[in-house]
Every structure is written in structure tokens, then in C-alpha cells.
Amino acid sequence: MNIMLFHSTFGLRPAVLRAADRLRSAGHEVWTPDLFEGRTFESVEEGMEHKEKIGKEELLKRAVLAAAPYSDRGLVYAGFSLGASVAQTLALGDDKARGLLLLHGTSDIAPDVTAEDLPVQLHVAEPDPFETDDWLSAWYLQMGRTGADVEVYRYAGAGHLYTDPDLPDYDEEAAEATWRVALGFLETL
């Protein structure tokens, strides 16, 4: 499978590269575009400030330019938190997308989007300050209206970015469960 993996608001840090290596070890081809052009951050606030300086349109433009050379291959779009929202936007706009793997994040869905039978898997903490229960319920219903085939996995007590071993949110049990389920999902595509 060809996977375009987008980083979180912390930037393209070692945890993202390790995740890409884990996916490669399972036989996938993986690209990890650096939407922050080399910048990494120690806090969510710093990363969000940088994202705001770049602007949503520029961020999406960078993501589209990174994915464009490979989109004819039928990409699985994936991402962590902010990167998941970017992945979702690209997957819903790419009729050749093979799947969408969301780790720790989602995004708004335009009302006229269709994604008939697009396999979507979301892994998120429970509770998650960035992905509240009300938001996730609305997101799930909206994603269902697009025609996507959606699976949601919640991890009680885990922190927001619980798959990143370099952050305080890390939860080894939840992270390993996430990777086990996600790798199984990718095998079905």
C-alpha cells in the first residue's frame, strides 16, 4: 500500500519517522512530507502558533503538492492529530484514495463531499480535549453521509497523542493496540 503520512502540530519529529518505519516494515511504501519545512515544536501551543502563521490554505497547498506525484497510485492518507485533519481533507478530495487512517484527529467535512465506500479508520483517546464526544458524534454522522465506511476506536484514559513515545501523552498499551488494528486495516485495502 502507498501511504502519505502527515505529522502533528509538533512537526516532523522522530515519532513520525518511527511510525513510517513501522509501516514500511509491514510492507508499505510511506512518504512523510514536512509541512513545517524543518520546524519542530516542544508544545502544542508553539506548533499551533506556527500553523496559524502558515495559514490553512498554505498548509493544504503544501500537502497537495507533496501527495500529487503519488496520487495516481491510489494513496492511503494518514496522519497524526493536525496531520489527520490534513489527511482527511486530501482523502475526501481524491477520488483515487484507497483509504484514510486517522490517528488522534479529524476535520470539518464539507456538506457536498462524497466518498462512496472509502475505508476510514479513526483512533482517538477517550476523553480527548481536541476531539470531544459531541464533535466525534457529529463527525461520524457526517462522514457516514459521504458514503465512507467508518470504524472508530476509542482508548479510555490515553492522552491525546498517545502513540508518541516522546510525549507525556504516551500510553504503550493503547499505542500497541492502535498499531495492531491499524496494520490489520491496511492489510484489507
PDB file of C-alpha atoms in Angstrom:
ATOM      1  CA  MET A   1       0.000   0.000   0.000  1.00  0.00           C
ATOM      2  CA  ASN A   2       1.142   3.554  -0.726  1.00  0.00           C
ATOM      3  CA  ILE A   3       0.740   5.725   2.367  1.00  0.00           C
ATOM      4  CA  MET A   4       1.051   9.508   2.694  1.00  0.00           C
ATOM      5  CA  LEU A   5       1.639  10.107   6.443  1.00  0.00           C
ATOM      6  CA  PHE A   6       1.254  13.653   7.800  1.00  0.00           C
ATOM      7  CA  HIS A   7       2.807  14.893  11.049  1.00  0.00           C
ATOM      8  CA  SER A   8       1.115  16.575  14.001  1.00  0.00           C
ATOM      9  CA  THR A   9       1.392  20.181  15.137  1.00  0.00           C
ATOM     10  CA  PHE A  10       4.714  19.221  16.761  1.00  0.00           C
ATOM     11  CA  GLY A  11       6.217  18.884  13.262  1.00  0.00           C
ATOM     12  CA  LEU A  12       8.080  16.054  11.583  1.00  0.00           C
ATOM     13  CA  ARG A  13       9.586  14.567  14.742  1.00  0.00           C
ATOM     14  CA  PRO A  14      11.272  11.194  15.330  1.00  0.00           C
ATOM     15  CA  ALA A  15       7.987   9.528  16.392  1.00  0.00           C
ATOM     16  CA  VAL A  16       6.501  10.161  12.936  1.00  0.00           C
ATOM     17  CA  LEU A  17       9.582   8.734  11.243  1.00  0.00           C
ATOM     18  CA  ARG A  18       9.459   5.671  13.527  1.00  0.00           C
ATOM     19  CA  ALA A  19       5.781   5.205  12.652  1.00  0.00           C
ATOM     20  CA  ALA A  20       6.681   5.381   8.951  1.00  0.00           C
ATOM     21  CA  ASP A  21       9.399   2.758   9.505  1.00  0.00           C
ATOM     22  CA  ARG A  22       6.888   0.546  11.284  1.00  0.00           C
ATOM     23  CA  LEU A  23       4.568   0.804   8.284  1.00  0.00           C
ATOM     24  CA  ARG A  24       7.454   0.097   5.889  1.00  0.00           C
ATOM     25  CA  SER A  25       8.379  -2.981   7.928  1.00  0.00           C
ATOM     26  CA  ALA A  26       4.840  -4.221   7.268  1.00  0.00           C
ATOM     27  CA  GLY A  27       5.490  -3.921   3.518  1.00  0.00           C
ATOM     28  CA  HIS A  28       4.049  -0.478   2.763  1.00  0.00           C
ATOM     29  CA  GLU A  29       5.601   2.387   0.843  1.00  0.00           C
ATOM     30  CA  VAL A  30       5.401   5.518   3.001  1.00  0.00           C
ATOM     31  CA  TRP A  31       6.040   9.223   2.448  1.00  0.00           C
ATOM     32  CA  THR A  32       6.307  11.712   5.326  1.00  0.00           C
ATOM     33  CA  PRO A  33       6.085  15.242   3.933  1.00  0.00           C
ATOM     34  CA  ASP A  34       7.346  18.022   6.170  1.00  0.00           C
ATOM     35  CA  LEU A  35       4.588  20.640   6.083  1.00  0.00           C
ATOM     36  CA  PHE A  36       6.521  22.834   8.538  1.00  0.00           C
ATOM     37  CA  GLU A  37       9.720  22.895   6.417  1.00  0.00           C
ATOM     38  CA  GLY A  38      12.071  21.626   9.114  1.00  0.00           C
ATOM     39  CA  ARG A  39      10.483  23.299  12.131  1.00  0.00           C
ATOM     40  CA  THR A  40       9.544  21.175  15.151  1.00  0.00           C
ATOM     41  CA  PHE A  41       7.989  22.278  18.415  1.00  0.00           C
ATOM     42  CA  GLU A  42       8.038  21.300  22.078  1.00  0.00           C
ATOM     43  CA  SER A  43       4.444  22.291  22.814  1.00  0.00           C
ATOM     44  CA  VAL A  44       1.055  22.180  21.113  1.00  0.00           C
ATOM     45  CA  GLU A  45       0.751  25.948  21.586  1.00  0.00           C
ATOM     46  CA  GLU A  46       4.015  26.672  19.738  1.00  0.00           C
ATOM     47  CA  GLY A  47       3.046  24.342  16.910  1.00  0.00           C
ATOM     48  CA  MET A  48      -0.435  25.836  16.609  1.00  0.00           C
ATOM     49  CA  GLU A  49       1.032  29.339  16.533  1.00  0.00           C
ATOM     50  CA  HIS A  50       3.320  28.285  13.685  1.00  0.00           C
ATOM     51  CA  LYS A  51       0.415  26.622  11.851  1.00  0.00           C
ATOM     52  CA  GLU A  52      -1.582  29.872  12.147  1.00  0.00           C
ATOM     53  CA  LYS A  53       1.354  31.845  10.687  1.00  0.00           C
ATOM     54  CA  ILE A  54       1.492  29.465   7.720  1.00  0.00           C
ATOM     55  CA  GLY A  55      -2.280  29.567   7.279  1.00  0.00           C
ATOM     56  CA  LYS A  56      -4.677  26.744   6.471  1.00  0.00           C
ATOM     57  CA  GLU A  57      -4.624  27.324   2.707  1.00  0.00           C
ATOM     58  CA  GLU A  58      -0.818  27.261   2.507  1.00  0.00           C
ATOM     59  CA  LEU A  59      -0.659  24.177   4.717  1.00  0.00           C
ATOM     60  CA  LEU A  60      -3.125  22.338   2.468  1.00  0.00           C
ATOM     61  CA  LYS A  61      -1.277  23.539  -0.634  1.00  0.00           C
ATOM     62  CA  ARG A  62       1.956  22.031   0.730  1.00  0.00           C
ATOM     63  CA  ALA A  63       0.131  18.768   1.462  1.00  0.00           C
ATOM     64  CA  VAL A  64      -1.427  18.605  -2.002  1.00  0.00           C
ATOM     65  CA  LEU A  65       1.925  19.292  -3.656  1.00  0.00           C
ATOM     66  CA  ALA A  66       3.525  16.512  -1.573  1.00  0.00           C
ATOM     67  CA  ALA A  67       0.811  13.988  -2.467  1.00  0.00           C
ATOM     68  CA  ALA A  68       0.283  14.928  -6.128  1.00  0.00           C
ATOM     69  CA  PRO A  69       3.211  12.919  -7.590  1.00  0.00           C
ATOM     70  CA  TYR A  70       1.848   9.741  -5.975  1.00  0.00           C
ATOM     71  CA  SER A  71      -1.933  10.162  -6.057  1.00  0.00           C
ATOM     72  CA  ASP A  72      -2.350   8.180  -9.294  1.00  0.00           C
ATOM     73  CA  ARG A  73      -1.068   5.145  -7.375  1.00  0.00           C
ATOM     74  CA  GLY A  74      -4.116   5.221  -5.099  1.00  0.00           C
ATOM     75  CA  LEU A  75      -2.897   6.560  -1.765  1.00  0.00           C
ATOM     76  CA  VAL A  76      -3.928   5.775   1.755  1.00  0.00           C
ATOM     77  CA  TYR A  77      -3.901   9.135   3.516  1.00  0.00           C
ATOM     78  CA  ALA A  78      -2.884   9.016   7.175  1.00  0.00           C
ATOM     79  CA  GLY A  79      -1.890  11.469   9.845  1.00  0.00           C
ATOM     80  CA  PHE A  80      -1.412  12.344  13.473  1.00  0.00           C
ATOM     81  CA  SER A  81      -3.746  14.965  15.014  1.00  0.00           C
ATOM     82  CA  LEU A  82      -3.296  18.053  12.789  1.00  0.00           C
ATOM     83  CA  GLY A  83      -1.890  15.703  10.162  1.00  0.00           C
ATOM     84  CA  ALA A  84      -5.045  13.585  10.412  1.00  0.00           C
ATOM     85  CA  SER A  85      -7.166  16.624   9.573  1.00  0.00           C
ATOM     86  CA  VAL A  86      -4.926  17.290   6.567  1.00  0.00           C
ATOM     87  CA  ALA A  87      -5.109  13.621   5.523  1.00  0.00           C
ATOM     88  CA  GLN A  88      -8.910  13.675   5.793  1.00  0.00           C
ATOM     89  CA  THR A  89      -9.196  16.785   3.623  1.00  0.00           C
ATOM     90  CA  LEU A  90      -6.972  15.275   0.931  1.00  0.00           C
ATOM     91  CA  ALA A  91      -8.598  11.834   1.003  1.00  0.00           C
ATOM     92  CA  LEU A  92     -12.085  13.311   0.635  1.00  0.00           C
ATOM     93  CA  GLY A  93     -10.887  15.301  -2.367  1.00  0.00           C
ATOM     94  CA  ASP A  94      -9.075  12.434  -4.112  1.00  0.00           C
ATOM     95  CA  ASP A  95     -11.318  10.000  -5.984  1.00  0.00           C
ATOM     96  CA  LYS A  96      -8.384   7.567  -6.237  1.00  0.00           C
ATOM     97  CA  ALA A  97      -7.826   7.424  -2.456  1.00  0.00           C
ATOM     98  CA  ARG A  98      -7.649   3.830  -1.207  1.00  0.00           C
ATOM     99  CA  GLY A  99      -8.228   4.596   2.455  1.00  0.00           C
ATOM    100  CA  LEU A 100      -7.971   7.052   5.326  1.00  0.00           C
ATOM    101  CA  LEU A 101      -6.203   6.303   8.622  1.00  0.00           C
ATOM    102  CA  LEU A 102      -6.792   8.973  11.253  1.00  0.00           C
ATOM    103  CA  LEU A 103      -4.682   8.958  14.406  1.00  0.00           C
ATOM    104  CA  HIS A 104      -5.798  11.405  17.095  1.00  0.00           C
ATOM    105  CA  GLY A 105      -7.708  13.802  14.854  1.00  0.00           C
ATOM    106  CA  THR A 106     -10.471  14.652  12.419  1.00  0.00           C
ATOM    107  CA  SER A 107     -11.581  17.698  10.463  1.00  0.00           C
ATOM    108  CA  ASP A 108     -14.655  19.502   9.209  1.00  0.00           C
ATOM    109  CA  ILE A 109     -16.471  17.877   6.304  1.00  0.00           C
ATOM    110  CA  ALA A 110     -17.958  19.988   3.527  1.00  0.00           C
ATOM    111  CA  PRO A 111     -21.679  19.270   3.066  1.00  0.00           C
ATOM    112  CA  ASP A 112     -21.400  18.252  -0.600  1.00  0.00           C
ATOM    113  CA  VAL A 113     -18.490  15.783  -0.259  1.00  0.00           C
ATOM    114  CA  THR A 114     -18.911  12.183  -1.339  1.00  0.00           C
ATOM    115  CA  ALA A 115     -16.528   9.361  -0.512  1.00  0.00           C
ATOM    116  CA  GLU A 116     -18.512   6.303  -1.531  1.00  0.00           C
ATOM    117  CA  ASP A 117     -17.132   3.179   0.170  1.00  0.00           C
ATOM    118  CA  LEU A 118     -13.896   4.897   1.255  1.00  0.00           C
ATOM    119  CA  PRO A 119     -12.482   2.808   4.124  1.00  0.00           C
ATOM    120  CA  VAL A 120     -11.868   5.113   7.110  1.00  0.00           C
ATOM    121  CA  GLN A 121     -10.402   4.179  10.467  1.00  0.00           C
ATOM    122  CA  LEU A 122     -10.135   6.627  13.389  1.00  0.00           C
ATOM    123  CA  HIS A 123      -8.131   6.023  16.585  1.00  0.00           C
ATOM    124  CA  VAL A 124      -8.682   8.570  19.341  1.00  0.00           C
ATOM    125  CA  ALA A 125      -8.310   8.959  23.104  1.00  0.00           C
ATOM    126  CA  GLU A 126     -11.351   8.893  25.369  1.00  0.00           C
ATOM    127  CA  PRO A 127     -11.795  11.566  26.515  1.00  0.00           C
ATOM    128  CA  ASP A 128      -9.814  13.781  24.166  1.00  0.00           C
ATOM    129  CA  PRO A 129      -9.759  17.570  24.678  1.00  0.00           C
ATOM    130  CA  PHE A 130      -9.394  18.165  20.931  1.00  0.00           C
ATOM    131  CA  GLU A 131     -11.913  15.519  19.805  1.00  0.00           C
ATOM    132  CA  THR A 132     -14.890  15.855  22.168  1.00  0.00           C
ATOM    133  CA  ASP A 133     -17.700  13.311  22.290  1.00  0.00           C
ATOM    134  CA  ASP A 134     -20.194  15.741  20.694  1.00  0.00           C
ATOM    135  CA  TRP A 135     -17.753  16.595  17.924  1.00  0.00           C
ATOM    136  CA  LEU A 136     -16.976  12.939  17.219  1.00  0.00           C
ATOM    137  CA  SER A 137     -20.665  12.007  17.093  1.00  0.00           C
ATOM    138  CA  ALA A 138     -21.350  14.771  14.575  1.00  0.00           C
ATOM    139  CA  TRP A 139     -18.217  13.876  12.588  1.00  0.00           C
ATOM    140  CA  TYR A 140     -19.228  10.206  12.461  1.00  0.00           C
ATOM    141  CA  LEU A 141     -22.696  11.058  11.142  1.00  0.00           C
ATOM    142  CA  GLN A 142     -21.299  13.484   8.562  1.00  0.00           C
ATOM    143  CA  MET A 143     -18.663  11.004   7.413  1.00  0.00           C
ATOM    144  CA  GLY A 144     -21.373   8.366   7.083  1.00  0.00           C
ATOM    145  CA  ARG A 145     -23.371  10.731   4.859  1.00  0.00           C
ATOM    146  CA  THR A 146     -20.389  10.934   2.495  1.00  0.00           C
ATOM    147  CA  GLY A 147     -20.739   7.183   1.919  1.00  0.00           C
ATOM    148  CA  ALA A 148     -17.469   6.316   3.667  1.00  0.00           C
ATOM    149  CA  ASP A 149     -17.120   3.037   5.543  1.00  0.00           C
ATOM    150  CA  VAL A 150     -16.091   4.295   9.014  1.00  0.00           C
ATOM    151  CA  GLU A 151     -14.624   2.493  12.033  1.00  0.00           C
ATOM    152  CA  VAL A 152     -13.890   4.366  15.279  1.00  0.00           C
ATOM    153  CA  TYR A 153     -11.639   3.075  18.071  1.00  0.00           C
ATOM    154  CA  ARG A 154     -11.528   4.892  21.420  1.00  0.00           C
ATOM    155  CA  TYR A 155      -8.838   4.396  24.077  1.00  0.00           C
ATOM    156  CA  ALA A 156     -10.016   5.190  27.600  1.00  0.00           C
ATOM    157  CA  GLY A 157      -7.575   7.122  29.735  1.00  0.00           C
ATOM    158  CA  ALA A 158      -4.987   7.666  26.988  1.00  0.00           C
ATOM    159  CA  GLY A 159      -3.604  11.149  26.293  1.00  0.00           C
ATOM    160  CA  HIS A 160      -4.279  12.964  23.009  1.00  0.00           C
ATOM    161  CA  LEU A 161      -1.093  11.903  21.157  1.00  0.00           C
ATOM    162  CA  TYR A 162      -0.821   8.570  22.967  1.00  0.00           C
ATOM    163  CA  THR A 163       1.135   6.851  20.168  1.00  0.00           C
ATOM    164  CA  ASP A 164       4.128   9.205  20.515  1.00  0.00           C
ATOM    165  CA  PRO A 165       6.641   7.703  22.976  1.00  0.00           C
ATOM    166  CA  ASP A 166       8.465  11.040  23.240  1.00  0.00           C
ATOM    167  CA  LEU A 167       5.467  12.872  24.741  1.00  0.00           C
ATOM    168  CA  PRO A 168       3.806  12.758  28.174  1.00  0.00           C
ATOM    169  CA  ASP A 169       0.566  11.569  26.475  1.00  0.00           C
ATOM    170  CA  TYR A 170       2.187   8.246  25.550  1.00  0.00           C
ATOM    171  CA  ASP A 171       0.248   5.132  26.508  1.00  0.00           C
ATOM    172  CA  GLU A 172       2.104   1.985  25.458  1.00  0.00           C
ATOM    173  CA  GLU A 173      -0.895  -0.348  25.729  1.00  0.00           C
ATOM    174  CA  ALA A 174      -3.166   1.943  23.714  1.00  0.00           C
ATOM    175  CA  ALA A 175      -0.407   2.635  21.182  1.00  0.00           C
ATOM    176  CA  GLU A 176       0.263  -1.054  20.561  1.00  0.00           C
ATOM    177  CA  ALA A 177      -3.472  -1.779  20.254  1.00  0.00           C
ATOM    178  CA  THR A 178      -3.775   1.078  17.761  1.00  0.00           C
ATOM    179  CA  TRP A 179      -0.907  -0.186  15.612  1.00  0.00           C
ATOM    180  CA  ARG A 180      -2.209  -3.759  15.685  1.00  0.00           C
ATOM    181  CA  VAL A 181      -5.676  -2.665  14.495  1.00  0.00           C
ATOM    182  CA  ALA A 182      -4.316  -0.099  12.009  1.00  0.00           C
ATOM    183  CA  LEU A 183      -1.935  -2.592  10.391  1.00  0.00           C
ATOM    184  CA  GLY A 184      -4.816  -5.046  10.073  1.00  0.00           C
ATOM    185  CA  PHE A 185      -6.923  -2.320   8.462  1.00  0.00           C
ATOM    186  CA  LEU A 186      -4.161  -1.551   5.933  1.00  0.00           C
ATOM    187  CA  GLU A 187      -3.937  -5.240   5.036  1.00  0.00           C
ATOM    188  CA  THR A 188      -7.598  -5.195   3.962  1.00  0.00           C
ATOM    189  CA  LEU A 189      -7.159  -2.337   1.479  1.00  0.00           C
TER     190      LEU A 189
END
